[in-house]
Structures are given as structure tokens and as C-alpha cells.
Amino acid sequence: PHIDQLASDGIRFTDAHTAASVCTPSRFAILTGCYAWRSRLKLGVLDFGDPALIDAARLTWPKMLQQQGYATAAFGKWHLGWDWATKDGLPVVQNSRTWSNTIDFTRPINNGPITRGFDYFFGMVGATPTGDSLIENDQPIFQGIGKCPPIAGAAPGRLNPWHDYNSFPLLTDKVVWYIDRHAKQHPDQPMFIYYAITAPHMPIIPSPEFKGKTKHGDACDYIAEIDSEVGRVLKALKQNGMEENTLVLFSSDNGSPCYADGQSPTFSIKKRYGHDPSRPWRGGKGDAWEGGHRVPLVARWPAKIKPGQTSDETICLVDLMTTSAAILGAKLPNSAAEDSYNMLPAFLGEPRTKPIREATVHHSLIGTFAIRQGPWKLIDHLGSGGFSVEQYEPPKAGQPIGQLYNLTDDPGETKNLYNERPEVVARLSALLKKYQRDGRSAPQ
């Protein structure tokens, strides 16, 4: 009900996408306005012990807002790397089940969120604090199972004894605490909050209050909890008189997972209840197909956005940085937001004669590319490129070496037109190479 109301009060985008179909590169693009494949990350996601992915010299979305006088805060899942202090002074050993044993949790973490544009951070490496830490600013404050120290804003009974299902509502506690504190201490200063909620990523751990609520299993109960936590944030804005002139965005960092049976709660929903969250789109998280990167996006800004709107403008979450700069009249340097377009006209429902984006590049789990322009989508390989089978299919003699779909006629990506429309393949291939070669895809 809260997310539905958010959409009713603002604008809902039906053709919104992430820049990648898994979390780390998608989050990189959101916070930098730059496709992550331009960084050192060419496929997959970061390990929990990996160093910072965002270069210290790069202008990020929150850094830009700091320059414009904003207070900036991040909550939840970071997963963009930082430099842990280790007991032996050596780098963290990656892909090791004992990696956390080498970390000195008493010492600050370097090159984390507060060095990349955020004044305040409260969150964690991954989806829950199991096996890693709750972190405030640059200091680990709690590791794994045990007693948690007092945390400002935490609801009574949230911390001791600790249960992993408390991690999500605790994050919302902190967001509400920050909003309340900011409204009292800095009522005239604008505020930016990046809340990277941990649900519904695995582990699926709805709070006792929500367990069994939907009667459709833990995954659906967890989704109901997401809606409730969104409602808490919206309530805090309203109670502090911030509702009218606050732009609220709700989206996801990738499409819904639909792996093999036993791996994914979404697959269980699809098998047990006949509900496919990606329908009518093909595939899911990790894939180059639409289900990997097509996501919900709603925006509410009562002072500016007319309620009840729906837009079919093709938009990518990499666009948020330049859109924010346009709202503020800020000029971005050419070295920043290389792939970010100004989507403010679409947010405000202004009439347009042509699409804002020239084209949009998508990146899959295994590092394969797709490019979309109008109804046409070119994928530079056969197979899903992600978790769906087959991940990669070697081309056979006489068969297409890639995939081309007309999404208007074929939203399910079932009819490969690669061999039938060579002129479209050539045009999109050339454009993709240009974007890769030029180091940017957005106009300067």
C-alpha cells in the first residue's frame, strides 16, 4: 500500500533500467553516473574484502550534492569496497571463508562511504551483518552474534539479544532518527539520503511481525515488510514537514532473481504460486535479457511532479546524478557522470518529440553487453549472460552469433532477428563500440 501510494502521488516509469544486472556495478553507476564496466570491475560483483571501487578523485552524486550545500547520508548495504584494517597488516585474502578472522574490527575502515561523498554512514558490507559488521561512519561497531552496543535511534528490543532479522528494521530506525535529527538541528539545510535496503536479498529473514502475514511464504512476507519500512520513512518526512519539497525515488539495483530450484525464493514463488515477477520480460537477475535489468522506478515530489503519471520514457538509474545536477542548476565537469542523462523533463512530464537517451547500455553478470535503442535491443552473445540457463551458448555454423529483438513486437525476447536485420545489428554494434571507445555516452 505505501509503495502503491508513492506511485499514485507521483510518476511511475515503465521502461526503467539499471546499468547492470547485479548489485555492485549497478550501485556504482547510481552513485557515479558512470557505467561500472569503465572501472576495474569487468564482471561479477565485489567480494566483501575488496578495496574501494570508486576512485577517490571521482566526483560522485553525494559529493556533488555536498558542494551544493547538502547534508548527505547513506544507510544499508554498501558493497562498493573499502580498505579493512587487518591484524597482520596484510591485505584481506579474498574468497576465503576465514577472511573475517584477519580483520581488526577495532580499527577504522579506510576509503568507505564517508570518503566518497557521505557525511554519515550506517550500514554493512552485504545484506545482513551475519559474518561481517554493522558499521557507523568508518568504525565497525558489532560483529556477528553477541551483544550489540547502544545505537542512537534503535527501537527498544532491537539490539539485545541480536537477531539477524533485526538488521533491516534497524536500518529504517536509523534513517528515521537521521531525518528527525536533521529537521531539528539543520532545518534550513537540504538533505540527501541514500537508503540501500537489504531486503529482499537473501537471506530471506522477515521479522516476526511479518512472518506468515501474507500466507504466501517468507519471500512474500519480506516484501510486505519492505512496504512497511518504506511507509515509516515517508511518515518521518511528513511529520517533519519535509513531504512537499522532497523528491523520493524508489527502485531496485537489479531485476528479480530466478535461478535454479532451491537457490532462489523468487523461483519458489513462481513454481508454487504461478507468479513471475519479471513477466512479461525474459530472465532475471544477472541476465542481459530484460528481466535482469528492467526495474520499477517511482518518483514523488509534490511541489513539482504532478500525481498519477505514468511514463514510458527509457530511463536508467545512472541518470540520477545528472538529473539532480539539473534540478540544482549545477554544472558537472566532463570527467564526471559520463553516462548520465538529464531526465528532469521526464520527471516533470514535459512534452518531448524524441527520447532523451540516444541509447542505453546494459551489462550482465559475466561481463557481456547489450545495447538498447528505441524498440531494438542487441545482445553481443548467445545465452542469458547471467544466472538463467544457458549462460553462454557458442554459436553454431550458420546460426546467429548474437541476439537482436524488437521489444515492441516481442517483449519476451523470443524471436531472434539477428540474421534478418543485419543493418540494425551493424548500427547498434557501431554505437556500442563508440561508447566504449569514447569513454562516455552522454552528451557533454
Coordinates of C-alpha atoms in Angstrom, one line a residue:
P1 CA 0.0 0.0 0.0
H2 CA 2.8 2.5 0.8
I3 CA 4.7 2.0 -2.4
D4 CA 1.5 2.0 -4.4
Q5 CA 0.6 5.3 -2.8
L6 CA 4.0 6.6 -3.6
A7 CA 3.5 5.8 -7.2
S8 CA -0.1 7.3 -7.2
D9 CA 1.2 10.5 -5.7
G10 CA 4.0 10.9 -8.3
I11 CA 5.2 9.3 -11.6
R12 CA 5.8 5.7 -12.4
F13 CA 8.3 4.7 -15.1
T14 CA 7.5 1.6 -17.1
D15 CA 10.8 1.4 -19.0
A16 CA 13.3 1.9 -16.2
H17 CA 16.6 0.0 -16.0
T18 CA 19.7 -0.5 -14.0
A19 CA 23.1 -0.1 -15.7
A20 CA 24.0 -3.7 -14.8
S21 CA 22.0 -6.8 -13.8
V22 CA 23.8 -7.4 -10.5
C23 CA 24.3 -5.2 -7.5
T24 CA 27.9 -3.8 -7.3
P25 CA 28.1 -2.4 -10.8
S26 CA 24.6 -1.1 -10.6
R27 CA 25.3 0.7 -7.4
F28 CA 28.5 2.1 -8.8
A29 CA 26.5 3.6 -11.7
I30 CA 23.9 5.1 -9.4
L31 CA 26.4 6.9 -7.3
T32 CA 28.8 8.0 -10.1
G33 CA 26.7 8.5 -13.2
C34 CA 29.2 6.2 -15.0
Y35 CA 28.9 2.7 -16.2
A36 CA 30.9 0.3 -14.0
W37 CA 32.5 -1.5 -16.9
R38 CA 34.6 1.6 -17.3
S39 CA 36.1 0.8 -13.9
R40 CA 38.3 -2.1 -13.0
L41 CA 35.2 -4.3 -12.4
K42 CA 34.6 -6.0 -15.7
L43 CA 32.2 -8.7 -14.5
G44 CA 30.5 -10.0 -11.4
V45 CA 30.4 -8.2 -8.0
L46 CA 33.0 -7.3 -5.4
D47 CA 33.9 -9.6 -2.6
F48 CA 33.3 -8.3 0.9
G49 CA 37.0 -7.7 1.5
D50 CA 37.7 -6.0 -1.8
P51 CA 39.2 -2.4 -1.8
A52 CA 37.2 0.6 -2.9
L53 CA 35.8 0.5 -6.4
I54 CA 35.0 4.3 -6.7
D55 CA 38.2 6.2 -7.2
A56 CA 38.9 8.8 -4.6
A57 CA 39.3 11.6 -7.2
R58 CA 35.9 10.9 -8.9
L59 CA 33.1 13.3 -8.4
T60 CA 30.2 11.2 -7.1
W61 CA 26.5 12.1 -6.8
P62 CA 26.7 12.8 -3.0
K63 CA 30.0 14.8 -3.4
M64 CA 28.2 16.9 -6.0
L65 CA 25.4 17.5 -3.5
Q66 CA 27.8 18.3 -0.7
Q67 CA 29.2 21.0 -3.0
Q68 CA 25.7 22.4 -3.3
G69 CA 25.3 22.6 0.4
Y70 CA 23.5 19.3 1.1
A71 CA 23.9 17.1 4.2
T72 CA 24.5 13.6 2.8
A73 CA 23.9 10.3 4.5
A74 CA 24.0 6.6 3.4
F75 CA 22.3 3.7 5.1
G76 CA 22.3 -0.1 4.4
K77 CA 24.2 -2.2 2.0
W78 CA 27.4 -0.6 0.7
H79 CA 29.1 -3.4 -1.4
L80 CA 31.4 -1.0 -3.2
G81 CA 34.6 -1.9 -1.5
W82 CA 36.7 -0.3 1.2
D83 CA 40.0 -1.0 2.9
W84 CA 39.8 -3.0 6.1
A85 CA 42.5 -2.8 8.8
T86 CA 44.0 -6.3 9.3
K87 CA 45.6 -7.8 12.3
D88 CA 48.8 -8.7 10.4
G89 CA 48.9 -5.6 8.2
L90 CA 48.5 -7.7 5.0
P91 CA 45.6 -7.3 2.5
V92 CA 42.5 -9.3 3.1
V93 CA 42.6 -12.7 1.5
Q94 CA 39.7 -12.9 -1.0
N95 CA 37.3 -15.8 -1.5
S96 CA 38.3 -17.3 1.9
R97 CA 35.8 -18.5 4.4
T98 CA 38.1 -17.2 7.1
W99 CA 38.7 -13.7 5.7
S100 CA 36.9 -12.0 8.5
N101 CA 39.3 -13.6 11.0
T102 CA 42.2 -11.5 9.6
I103 CA 40.3 -8.2 10.1
D104 CA 40.9 -5.9 13.1
F105 CA 37.4 -4.8 13.9
T106 CA 38.6 -2.3 16.5
R107 CA 40.2 -0.1 13.9
P108 CA 38.6 2.3 11.4
I109 CA 37.9 1.3 7.8
N110 CA 39.6 3.4 5.1
N111 CA 38.1 4.6 1.7
G112 CA 34.5 3.8 2.6
P113 CA 31.3 5.9 2.2
I114 CA 32.4 8.9 4.2
T115 CA 35.4 9.4 1.8
R116 CA 33.1 9.1 -1.2
G117 CA 30.7 11.9 -0.5
F118 CA 28.7 11.0 2.5
D119 CA 28.8 12.9 5.8
Y120 CA 27.3 10.0 7.7
F121 CA 27.0 6.2 7.1
F122 CA 25.3 3.5 9.0
G123 CA 25.1 0.0 7.4
M124 CA 27.0 -3.0 6.5
V125 CA 29.1 -4.7 3.8
G126 CA 26.3 -7.0 2.5
A127 CA 22.7 -7.8 3.0
T128 CA 22.9 -8.7 6.7
P129 CA 25.5 -8.3 9.5
T130 CA 26.0 -12.1 9.7
G131 CA 29.7 -12.8 9.3
D132 CA 30.6 -9.1 8.9
S133 CA 29.9 -6.0 10.8
L134 CA 27.5 -3.2 11.5
I135 CA 29.4 -0.1 10.7
E136 CA 28.9 3.6 11.7
N137 CA 30.8 6.0 9.5
D138 CA 34.2 4.3 9.3
Q139 CA 34.1 2.2 12.5
P140 CA 32.9 -1.4 12.9
I141 CA 30.6 -1.4 16.0
F142 CA 29.4 -5.0 16.1
Q143 CA 30.5 -8.3 14.7
G144 CA 28.3 -11.4 14.2
I145 CA 26.4 -12.9 17.1
G146 CA 26.6 -11.3 20.5
K147 CA 25.7 -8.2 22.3
C148 CA 25.4 -5.0 20.4
P149 CA 26.5 -1.7 21.9
P150 CA 23.8 1.1 22.2
I151 CA 22.9 2.6 18.9
A152 CA 21.2 6.0 18.7
G153 CA 17.7 5.7 17.3
A154 CA 17.4 2.0 17.7
A155 CA 13.9 0.9 18.7
P156 CA 13.5 -0.8 22.1
G157 CA 14.4 -4.5 21.9
R158 CA 16.0 -4.2 18.5
L159 CA 19.6 -5.0 19.7
N160 CA 19.9 -7.4 22.6
P161 CA 19.6 -10.2 22.1
W162 CA 20.6 -9.7 18.5
H163 CA 18.7 -11.5 15.7
D164 CA 19.6 -11.1 12.0
Y165 CA 16.0 -10.3 11.1
N166 CA 16.5 -7.0 13.1
S167 CA 19.1 -5.7 10.6
F168 CA 16.5 -4.3 8.1
P169 CA 14.2 -2.5 10.6
L170 CA 17.2 -1.3 12.5
L171 CA 18.4 0.5 9.3
T172 CA 15.0 2.2 9.0
D173 CA 15.3 3.2 12.7
K174 CA 18.5 5.0 11.8
V175 CA 17.0 6.7 8.7
V176 CA 14.1 8.0 10.8
W177 CA 16.5 9.0 13.5
Y178 CA 18.6 10.9 11.0
I179 CA 15.6 12.7 9.4
D180 CA 14.3 13.7 12.9
R181 CA 17.7 14.9 14.0
H182 CA 18.4 16.9 10.8
A183 CA 15.0 18.6 10.9
K184 CA 15.7 19.8 14.4
Q185 CA 19.4 20.7 14.1
H186 CA 19.6 21.9 10.5
P187 CA 16.0 22.9 9.4
D188 CA 17.3 25.1 6.6
Q189 CA 19.8 22.8 5.1
P190 CA 18.8 20.5 2.2
M191 CA 19.3 16.8 2.8
F192 CA 20.2 13.7 0.6
I193 CA 19.7 10.2 1.9
Y194 CA 20.8 7.1 0.0
Y195 CA 19.0 4.1 1.7
A196 CA 20.1 0.8 0.1
I197 CA 17.7 -1.5 1.9
T198 CA 18.9 -5.1 2.4
A199 CA 15.6 -6.8 1.6
P200 CA 14.5 -8.8 -0.3
H201 CA 18.1 -10.1 -1.0
M202 CA 18.8 -13.4 0.6
P203 CA 18.8 -14.5 3.3
I204 CA 15.1 -14.2 3.4
I205 CA 14.5 -13.2 7.1
P206 CA 11.2 -11.4 7.7
S207 CA 10.7 -10.0 11.2
P208 CA 8.4 -12.0 13.5
E209 CA 5.8 -9.2 13.0
F210 CA 5.6 -10.1 9.3
K211 CA 6.3 -13.8 9.2
G212 CA 3.2 -15.5 8.0
K213 CA 1.4 -12.2 7.2
T214 CA 0.9 -12.8 3.5
K215 CA 0.3 -16.6 3.8
H216 CA 2.5 -16.9 0.7
G217 CA 5.8 -17.8 2.3
D218 CA 8.8 -15.9 3.7
A219 CA 9.7 -14.2 0.5
C220 CA 6.3 -12.5 0.2
D221 CA 6.3 -11.7 3.9
Y222 CA 9.7 -10.0 3.4
I223 CA 8.2 -7.9 0.5
A224 CA 5.4 -6.9 2.8
E225 CA 8.0 -5.7 5.3
I226 CA 9.7 -3.7 2.6
D227 CA 6.5 -1.8 2.0
S228 CA 6.0 -1.2 5.7
E229 CA 9.6 0.2 6.1
V230 CA 9.1 2.5 3.1
G231 CA 6.0 3.8 4.9
R232 CA 8.0 4.5 8.0
V233 CA 10.4 6.7 6.1
L234 CA 7.6 8.6 4.3
K235 CA 5.9 9.1 7.7
A236 CA 9.1 10.6 9.1
L237 CA 9.3 13.1 6.2
K238 CA 5.7 14.1 6.7
Q239 CA 5.9 14.5 10.4
N240 CA 9.0 16.8 10.0
G241 CA 7.3 19.0 7.3
M242 CA 9.6 17.7 4.5
E243 CA 7.0 15.9 2.4
E244 CA 6.1 18.7 0.0
N245 CA 9.6 19.6 -1.3
T246 CA 11.4 16.2 -1.0
L247 CA 12.0 14.1 -4.1
V248 CA 11.6 10.5 -3.1
L249 CA 12.7 7.8 -5.5
F250 CA 12.0 4.1 -5.1
S251 CA 13.7 1.4 -7.3
S252 CA 15.9 -1.7 -7.3
D253 CA 19.5 -2.4 -8.1
N254 CA 18.7 -5.3 -10.5
G255 CA 15.9 -7.5 -11.7
S256 CA 14.3 -10.2 -9.7
P257 CA 16.3 -13.4 -9.2
C258 CA 15.0 -16.6 -10.8
Y259 CA 17.8 -19.1 -10.5
A260 CA 17.5 -22.9 -10.4
D261 CA 15.1 -24.5 -8.0
G262 CA 16.3 -24.4 -4.4
Q263 CA 18.5 -21.3 -5.0
S264 CA 16.0 -18.5 -5.2
P265 CA 12.9 -17.5 -3.3
T266 CA 11.5 -15.9 -6.5
F267 CA 11.7 -19.3 -8.3
S268 CA 9.8 -20.8 -5.4
I269 CA 7.1 -18.1 -5.8
K270 CA 6.9 -18.8 -9.5
K271 CA 6.7 -22.6 -9.1
R272 CA 4.3 -22.6 -6.1
Y273 CA 2.0 -19.7 -6.9
G274 CA 2.4 -19.2 -10.6
H275 CA 3.7 -15.6 -10.1
D276 CA 6.6 -14.5 -12.2
P277 CA 7.9 -11.0 -11.0
S278 CA 9.6 -10.5 -14.4
R279 CA 6.7 -11.2 -16.6
P280 CA 6.3 -10.4 -19.5
W281 CA 10.1 -9.9 -19.6
R282 CA 12.5 -12.8 -20.1
G283 CA 15.1 -13.9 -17.5
G284 CA 16.0 -12.3 -14.2
K285 CA 18.9 -11.0 -12.0
G286 CA 22.3 -11.3 -13.7
D287 CA 20.9 -11.7 -17.2
A288 CA 21.3 -9.5 -20.3
W289 CA 17.7 -10.2 -21.0
E290 CA 15.1 -7.6 -19.8
G291 CA 14.4 -9.4 -16.6
G292 CA 18.0 -8.8 -15.5
H293 CA 17.9 -5.0 -15.6
R294 CA 14.4 -3.7 -16.1
V295 CA 13.2 -2.5 -12.7
P296 CA 10.5 -0.4 -11.0
L297 CA 11.1 3.3 -10.6
V298 CA 8.6 5.7 -9.0
A299 CA 9.3 9.3 -8.1
R300 CA 7.2 11.6 -5.8
W301 CA 7.9 15.3 -5.4
P302 CA 4.6 17.0 -4.6
A303 CA 6.0 20.5 -5.2
K304 CA 7.0 19.7 -8.8
I305 CA 5.7 16.3 -10.0
K306 CA 2.0 16.0 -10.9
P307 CA 0.4 12.9 -9.3
G308 CA -0.9 9.9 -11.1
Q309 CA 1.5 10.0 -14.0
T310 CA 3.0 7.1 -16.0
S311 CA 5.9 7.4 -18.3
D312 CA 7.3 5.1 -21.0
E313 CA 10.5 7.1 -21.3
T314 CA 13.5 4.9 -21.4
I315 CA 15.5 5.8 -18.2
C316 CA 18.5 4.3 -16.5
L317 CA 19.4 4.7 -12.8
V318 CA 22.8 6.0 -14.0
D319 CA 20.9 9.2 -15.0
L320 CA 20.1 10.2 -11.4
M321 CA 23.3 12.2 -10.9
T322 CA 22.9 14.5 -13.9
T323 CA 19.2 14.8 -13.2
S324 CA 20.0 16.0 -9.7
A325 CA 22.5 18.5 -11.1
A326 CA 19.9 19.8 -13.4
I327 CA 17.4 20.4 -10.6
L328 CA 20.1 22.5 -8.8
G329 CA 21.5 24.2 -11.8
A330 CA 24.9 22.7 -11.1
K331 CA 27.5 22.3 -13.9
L332 CA 29.2 18.9 -14.0
P333 CA 32.7 18.6 -15.2
N334 CA 33.4 16.5 -18.3
S335 CA 35.3 14.0 -16.2
A336 CA 32.1 13.1 -14.2
A337 CA 28.8 11.4 -14.9
E338 CA 30.0 10.2 -18.3
D339 CA 26.9 8.1 -19.0
S340 CA 24.2 10.1 -17.1
Y341 CA 21.4 11.9 -18.9
N342 CA 19.2 14.7 -17.6
M343 CA 15.8 13.1 -17.0
L344 CA 14.2 16.1 -15.3
P345 CA 11.9 16.8 -18.3
A346 CA 10.6 13.2 -18.0
F347 CA 10.1 13.6 -14.2
L348 CA 8.1 16.8 -14.7
G349 CA 6.1 15.3 -17.5
E350 CA 7.2 17.9 -20.1
P351 CA 6.2 17.1 -23.7
R352 CA 9.0 15.8 -25.9
T353 CA 9.3 14.9 -29.6
K354 CA 12.1 12.4 -29.2
P355 CA 13.6 10.2 -26.5
I356 CA 16.1 11.8 -24.1
R357 CA 18.6 9.0 -24.2
E358 CA 20.3 8.2 -27.5
A359 CA 20.7 4.6 -26.4
T360 CA 21.3 2.6 -23.2
V361 CA 24.0 0.0 -22.5
H362 CA 23.3 -3.0 -20.2
H363 CA 26.0 -5.2 -18.6
S364 CA 25.5 -8.8 -17.4
L365 CA 26.9 -10.9 -14.6
I366 CA 29.6 -12.5 -16.8
G367 CA 30.5 -9.2 -18.4
T368 CA 28.6 -9.4 -21.7
F369 CA 27.0 -6.4 -23.3
A370 CA 23.6 -5.4 -24.6
I371 CA 22.6 -2.0 -26.1
R372 CA 19.0 -0.7 -26.5
Q373 CA 17.8 2.0 -28.8
G374 CA 14.1 2.6 -29.3
P375 CA 12.4 -0.8 -29.8
W376 CA 15.7 -2.5 -30.7
K377 CA 17.9 -4.4 -28.4
L378 CA 21.2 -6.0 -29.4
I379 CA 23.0 -8.6 -27.2
D380 CA 26.5 -9.3 -28.2
H381 CA 26.4 -13.1 -27.4
L382 CA 24.0 -16.1 -27.3
G383 CA 22.6 -17.1 -23.9
S384 CA 21.4 -15.2 -20.9
G385 CA 24.8 -13.8 -19.8
G386 CA 23.7 -14.4 -16.2
F387 CA 22.1 -16.9 -13.9
S388 CA 19.5 -18.2 -16.3
V389 CA 20.5 -21.2 -18.5
E390 CA 22.1 -21.2 -20.8
Q391 CA 24.5 -18.6 -19.6
Y392 CA 26.6 -18.6 -22.7
E393 CA 26.0 -20.6 -25.9
P394 CA 28.7 -21.0 -28.5
P395 CA 27.3 -20.1 -31.9
K396 CA 26.8 -22.9 -34.4
A397 CA 27.6 -22.8 -38.1
G398 CA 25.1 -20.8 -40.0
Q399 CA 23.4 -19.6 -36.8
P400 CA 23.3 -16.1 -35.4
I401 CA 26.3 -15.1 -33.3
G402 CA 24.3 -12.7 -31.2
Q403 CA 20.7 -11.7 -30.3
L404 CA 18.5 -8.9 -31.7
Y405 CA 15.0 -8.3 -30.5
N406 CA 12.2 -5.8 -31.2
L407 CA 10.8 -5.3 -27.7
T408 CA 7.7 -3.6 -29.0
D409 CA 6.7 -6.6 -31.0
D410 CA 8.4 -9.2 -28.8
P411 CA 8.7 -8.1 -25.2
G412 CA 9.6 -11.7 -24.2
E413 CA 12.7 -11.7 -26.4
T414 CA 11.6 -15.0 -28.1
K415 CA 12.3 -14.2 -31.8
N416 CA 15.9 -13.6 -32.6
L417 CA 16.2 -11.2 -35.6
Y418 CA 20.0 -11.0 -35.6
N419 CA 20.3 -12.6 -39.1
E420 CA 17.1 -11.0 -40.5
R421 CA 18.1 -7.4 -39.7
P422 CA 21.8 -7.0 -40.3
E423 CA 21.5 -3.2 -40.8
V424 CA 20.2 -2.8 -37.2
V425 CA 22.9 -5.1 -35.9
A426 CA 25.6 -3.0 -37.7
R427 CA 24.2 0.3 -36.4
L428 CA 23.9 -0.8 -32.8
S429 CA 27.2 -2.6 -32.8
A430 CA 28.9 0.6 -34.1
L431 CA 27.2 2.7 -31.4
L432 CA 28.3 0.4 -28.6
K433 CA 31.9 0.4 -29.8
K434 CA 31.7 4.2 -30.0
Y435 CA 30.6 4.4 -26.4
Q436 CA 33.3 2.1 -25.3
R437 CA 36.0 3.9 -27.3
D438 CA 34.9 7.5 -26.4
G439 CA 34.8 7.0 -22.6
R440 CA 31.3 8.4 -22.4
S441 CA 27.9 8.0 -23.8
A442 CA 26.0 11.1 -22.5
P443 CA 26.3 14.5 -24.2
Q444 CA 28.8 16.9 -22.6

